[in-house]
Amino acid sequence: FAEEVPYEHLYTWDIPNYLNENAPYQPDQGQNSPPQVVWHALKLTNTTGQPWTSAPASTMKEGRILGQDTLLYTASGASTELKITQAVSIHAEQNEYEIERQRSAAQFYGREYDLVTVQGELAVVNYKEEPVTIEITKTLTGEVRKSDEEPKISRLAKGLSSVNPISQLVWKIAVKPGKDNASKLTYTYQLYVRG
């Protein structure tokens, strides 16, 4: 069958949790951070009256293929995201720095833990000719203390038995075109690490 459905362009940047929960927190030792990838995707709303099953899906424009990804199961009336390609015209950078350490701040399970404060910095530059809205998702180990632009903050169930919670921050920001219009965000969080 063939149908026309509502769609919306999305730009997404998912930043994973870089902390190894089984090892003490290690500040950056000068290694290059992994390259950050921003995806151009489509948000599709299933108005066809029947569910879409999971399957490969291609995106095309004027007869030319733009990308291919897996379209996940989507019930009638629901929405889903379909990745098109990496958004190479949007440059993203992320860094985290240890800014404070309180030695022997707490004891858990008979062991002493330091309380470490970490500051994260995010920067996005839009080299496209038009403004874009980007959804940034950052997962981290620890308790968020403050953040720019008031992201939606959730505490995830993953790692419930750990000393530190797993938190997820989600921002949705508009980024104007041009290098001089870079959008920058900072966030601060704390976590306990074995001393």
mmCIF file of C-alpha atoms in Angstrom:
data_model
loop_
_atom_site.group_PDB
_atom_site.id
_atom_site.type_symbol
_atom_site.label_atom_id
_atom_site.label_comp_id
_atom_site.label_asym_id
_atom_site.label_seq_id
_atom_site.Cartn_x
_atom_site.Cartn_y
_atom_site.Cartn_z
ATOM 1 C CA PHE A 1 0.000 0.000 0.000
ATOM 2 C CA ALA A 2 1.069 3.646 -0.357
ATOM 3 C CA GLU A 3 0.077 6.506 1.938
ATOM 4 C CA GLU A 4 1.108 10.068 2.696
ATOM 5 C CA VAL A 5 1.757 10.687 6.398
ATOM 6 C CA PRO A 6 2.693 13.751 8.474
ATOM 7 C CA TYR A 7 6.422 14.177 9.092
ATOM 8 C CA GLU A 8 8.808 16.551 10.815
ATOM 9 C CA HIS A 9 12.571 17.004 10.391
ATOM 10 C CA LEU A 10 14.606 16.303 13.538
ATOM 11 C CA TYR A 11 18.248 16.709 14.491
ATOM 12 C CA THR A 12 19.360 14.533 17.387
ATOM 13 C CA TRP A 13 22.609 14.273 19.365
ATOM 14 C CA ASP A 14 22.832 11.376 21.829
ATOM 15 C CA ILE A 15 25.803 11.545 24.212
ATOM 16 C CA PRO A 16 26.452 8.283 26.064
ATOM 17 C CA ASN A 17 27.645 7.838 29.619
ATOM 18 C CA TYR A 18 31.444 7.649 29.381
ATOM 19 C CA LEU A 19 31.987 6.647 33.007
ATOM 20 C CA ASN A 20 32.939 3.036 33.680
ATOM 21 C CA GLU A 21 30.841 2.268 36.742
ATOM 22 C CA ASN A 22 33.168 -0.548 37.780
ATOM 23 C CA ALA A 23 36.237 1.705 37.969
ATOM 24 C CA PRO A 24 37.009 4.874 39.930
ATOM 25 C CA TYR A 25 36.276 8.133 38.112
ATOM 26 C CA GLN A 26 39.240 9.021 35.944
ATOM 27 C CA PRO A 27 39.698 12.615 34.759
ATOM 28 C CA ASP A 28 40.682 13.145 31.133
ATOM 29 C CA GLN A 29 44.263 12.005 30.578
ATOM 30 C CA GLY A 30 44.622 13.857 27.281
ATOM 31 C CA GLN A 31 42.943 11.219 25.101
ATOM 32 C CA ASN A 32 40.820 12.455 22.251
ATOM 33 C CA SER A 33 37.143 12.221 23.092
ATOM 34 C CA PRO A 34 35.097 10.106 20.689
ATOM 35 C CA PRO A 35 33.685 12.011 17.716
ATOM 36 C CA GLN A 36 30.224 13.412 18.343
ATOM 37 C CA VAL A 37 27.529 12.512 15.816
ATOM 38 C CA VAL A 38 24.400 14.550 15.129
ATOM 39 C CA TRP A 39 21.726 12.700 13.148
ATOM 40 C CA HIS A 40 19.210 14.135 10.708
ATOM 41 C CA ALA A 41 16.009 12.142 11.146
ATOM 42 C CA LEU A 42 12.315 12.238 10.341
ATOM 43 C CA LYS A 43 9.538 11.994 12.905
ATOM 44 C CA LEU A 44 6.756 10.071 11.156
ATOM 45 C CA THR A 45 3.173 9.795 12.421
ATOM 46 C CA ASN A 46 1.344 6.624 11.418
ATOM 47 C CA THR A 47 -2.052 7.805 10.139
ATOM 48 C CA THR A 48 -2.582 4.769 7.887
ATOM 49 C CA GLY A 49 -5.054 2.963 10.159
ATOM 50 C CA GLN A 50 -2.795 -0.103 10.441
ATOM 51 C CA PRO A 51 0.466 -0.774 12.324
ATOM 52 C CA TRP A 52 3.863 -0.582 10.652
ATOM 53 C CA THR A 53 6.011 -3.635 11.331
ATOM 54 C CA SER A 54 9.757 -3.356 11.870
ATOM 55 C CA ALA A 55 11.562 -3.317 8.519
ATOM 56 C CA PRO A 56 14.319 -1.573 6.560
ATOM 57 C CA ALA A 57 13.202 1.847 5.283
ATOM 58 C CA SER A 58 14.824 4.103 2.699
ATOM 59 C CA THR A 59 14.451 7.868 2.533
ATOM 60 C CA MET A 60 14.503 9.430 -0.912
ATOM 61 C CA LYS A 61 14.292 12.900 -2.434
ATOM 62 C CA GLU A 62 13.656 13.539 -6.127
ATOM 63 C CA GLY A 63 14.467 9.918 -6.954
ATOM 64 C CA ARG A 64 17.797 9.906 -5.086
ATOM 65 C CA ILE A 65 18.377 7.852 -1.967
ATOM 66 C CA LEU A 66 19.288 9.880 1.128
ATOM 67 C CA GLY A 67 19.652 7.101 3.683
ATOM 68 C CA GLN A 68 18.444 3.785 5.046
ATOM 69 C CA ASP A 69 17.614 2.694 8.584
ATOM 70 C CA THR A 70 15.218 0.373 10.396
ATOM 71 C CA LEU A 71 11.675 1.630 10.844
ATOM 72 C CA LEU A 72 10.543 0.213 14.194
ATOM 73 C CA TYR A 73 7.092 -1.174 14.940
ATOM 74 C CA THR A 74 4.688 1.771 15.085
ATOM 75 C CA ALA A 75 1.051 1.367 16.103
ATOM 76 C CA SER A 76 -1.644 3.233 14.203
ATOM 77 C CA GLY A 77 -1.791 6.793 15.544
ATOM 78 C CA ALA A 78 1.691 6.606 17.090
ATOM 79 C CA SER A 79 4.901 8.349 16.000
ATOM 80 C CA THR A 80 8.389 7.043 15.346
ATOM 81 C CA GLU A 81 11.797 8.390 14.334
ATOM 82 C CA LEU A 82 13.641 7.274 11.219
ATOM 83 C CA LYS A 83 17.298 8.258 10.844
ATOM 84 C CA ILE A 84 18.266 9.630 7.436
ATOM 85 C CA THR A 85 21.994 10.332 7.698
ATOM 86 C CA GLN A 86 24.641 11.990 9.833
ATOM 87 C CA ALA A 87 24.158 15.770 9.822
ATOM 88 C CA VAL A 88 27.676 16.719 8.721
ATOM 89 C CA SER A 89 26.716 20.410 8.532
ATOM 90 C CA ILE A 90 26.178 20.468 12.299
ATOM 91 C CA HIS A 91 29.344 20.265 14.388
ATOM 92 C CA ALA A 92 29.049 19.134 18.018
ATOM 93 C CA GLU A 93 31.627 19.005 20.818
ATOM 94 C CA GLN A 94 31.403 17.710 24.370
ATOM 95 C CA ASN A 95 33.918 17.882 27.237
ATOM 96 C CA GLU A 96 33.780 17.086 30.940
ATOM 97 C CA TYR A 97 36.175 18.286 33.655
ATOM 98 C CA GLU A 98 36.669 17.405 37.307
ATOM 99 C CA ILE A 99 36.301 20.727 39.137
ATOM 100 C CA GLU A 100 36.241 19.629 42.778
ATOM 101 C CA ARG A 101 36.945 16.565 44.942
ATOM 102 C CA GLN A 102 35.993 16.123 48.591
ATOM 103 C CA ARG A 103 38.148 13.347 50.019
ATOM 104 C CA SER A 104 36.467 10.702 52.224
ATOM 105 C CA ALA A 105 33.059 12.381 51.875
ATOM 106 C CA ALA A 106 31.003 9.237 52.596
ATOM 107 C CA GLN A 107 31.152 5.546 53.460
ATOM 108 C CA PHE A 108 29.252 2.855 51.560
ATOM 109 C CA TYR A 109 29.554 -0.896 52.123
ATOM 110 C CA GLY A 110 32.461 -0.319 54.521
ATOM 111 C CA ARG A 111 34.518 1.657 51.968
ATOM 112 C CA GLU A 112 35.352 5.340 51.791
ATOM 113 C CA TYR A 113 34.199 7.386 48.801
ATOM 114 C CA ASP A 114 35.230 10.782 47.495
ATOM 115 C CA LEU A 115 32.556 13.193 46.253
ATOM 116 C CA VAL A 116 33.595 14.453 42.809
ATOM 117 C CA THR A 117 32.024 17.453 41.086
ATOM 118 C CA VAL A 118 32.145 17.381 37.283
ATOM 119 C CA GLN A 119 31.353 20.184 34.849
ATOM 120 C CA GLY A 120 30.262 19.321 31.323
ATOM 121 C CA GLU A 121 30.351 21.648 28.341
ATOM 122 C CA LEU A 122 28.437 21.209 25.077
ATOM 123 C CA ALA A 123 28.834 23.281 21.912
ATOM 124 C CA VAL A 124 26.880 23.101 18.645
ATOM 125 C CA VAL A 125 27.697 24.991 15.429
ATOM 126 C CA ASN A 126 25.196 25.025 12.569
ATOM 127 C CA TYR A 127 26.883 25.361 9.163
ATOM 128 C CA LYS A 128 23.565 25.041 7.311
ATOM 129 C CA GLU A 129 21.963 28.131 5.774
ATOM 130 C CA GLU A 130 18.842 27.923 7.926
ATOM 131 C CA PRO A 131 18.273 27.558 11.681
ATOM 132 C CA VAL A 132 17.692 24.061 13.065
ATOM 133 C CA THR A 133 16.224 22.655 16.245
ATOM 134 C CA ILE A 134 18.344 19.967 17.850
ATOM 135 C CA GLU A 135 17.396 17.535 20.608
ATOM 136 C CA ILE A 136 20.394 16.747 22.827
ATOM 137 C CA THR A 137 20.289 13.729 25.151
ATOM 138 C CA LYS A 138 23.095 13.253 27.701
ATOM 139 C CA THR A 139 23.269 10.211 30.000
ATOM 140 C CA LEU A 140 25.552 10.389 33.047
ATOM 141 C CA THR A 141 26.360 8.682 36.326
ATOM 142 C CA GLY A 142 25.609 10.997 39.240
ATOM 143 C CA GLU A 143 23.241 13.627 40.594
ATOM 144 C CA VAL A 144 22.670 16.696 38.410
ATOM 145 C CA ARG A 145 23.250 19.902 40.396
ATOM 146 C CA LYS A 146 22.678 22.609 37.777
ATOM 147 C CA SER A 147 22.318 23.062 34.061
ATOM 148 C CA ASP A 148 21.714 25.722 31.423
ATOM 149 C CA GLU A 149 18.407 25.992 29.541
ATOM 150 C CA GLU A 150 16.462 23.820 32.020
ATOM 151 C CA PRO A 151 16.628 20.375 30.403
ATOM 152 C CA LYS A 152 14.156 17.629 31.200
ATOM 153 C CA ILE A 153 15.992 15.533 33.808
ATOM 154 C CA SER A 154 15.083 11.892 34.482
ATOM 155 C CA ARG A 155 16.591 9.372 36.873
ATOM 156 C CA LEU A 156 16.840 6.038 35.085
ATOM 157 C CA ALA A 157 16.161 2.649 36.688
ATOM 158 C CA LYS A 158 19.448 1.291 35.317
ATOM 159 C CA GLY A 159 22.002 0.889 38.098
ATOM 160 C CA LEU A 160 19.525 1.058 40.988
ATOM 161 C CA SER A 161 21.857 -0.980 43.192
ATOM 162 C CA SER A 162 24.794 1.385 42.552
ATOM 163 C CA VAL A 163 26.020 4.137 44.854
ATOM 164 C CA ASN A 164 25.263 6.759 42.175
ATOM 165 C CA PRO A 165 22.040 7.219 40.190
ATOM 166 C CA ILE A 166 21.994 7.213 36.382
ATOM 167 C CA SER A 167 20.570 10.512 35.131
ATOM 168 C CA GLN A 168 19.468 11.616 31.686
ATOM 169 C CA LEU A 169 19.224 15.232 30.526
ATOM 170 C CA VAL A 170 17.279 16.225 27.408
ATOM 171 C CA TRP A 171 17.503 19.698 25.875
ATOM 172 C CA LYS A 172 15.670 20.966 22.802
ATOM 173 C CA ILE A 173 17.408 24.081 21.481
ATOM 174 C CA ALA A 174 17.280 26.251 18.367
ATOM 175 C CA VAL A 175 20.664 26.815 16.703
ATOM 176 C CA LYS A 176 21.074 29.746 14.330
ATOM 177 C CA PRO A 177 23.256 29.333 11.230
ATOM 178 C CA GLY A 178 26.895 30.423 11.248
ATOM 179 C CA LYS A 179 30.016 29.832 13.299
ATOM 180 C CA ASP A 180 29.462 33.049 15.267
ATOM 181 C CA ASN A 181 26.100 31.735 16.515
ATOM 182 C CA ALA A 182 27.403 28.610 18.277
ATOM 183 C CA SER A 183 25.068 27.378 21.015
ATOM 184 C CA LYS A 184 26.814 26.466 24.263
ATOM 185 C CA LEU A 185 25.455 24.646 27.310
ATOM 186 C CA THR A 186 27.016 23.710 30.635
ATOM 187 C CA TYR A 187 25.881 21.279 33.315
ATOM 188 C CA THR A 188 27.308 20.225 36.670
ATOM 189 C CA TYR A 189 26.861 16.946 38.482
ATOM 190 C CA GLN A 190 28.277 15.091 41.489
ATOM 191 C CA LEU A 191 29.111 11.457 41.988
ATOM 192 C CA TYR A 192 30.737 9.278 44.619
ATOM 193 C CA VAL A 193 33.915 7.412 43.657
ATOM 194 C CA ARG A 194 36.071 5.071 45.675
ATOM 195 C CA GLY A 195 38.957 7.003 47.173
#
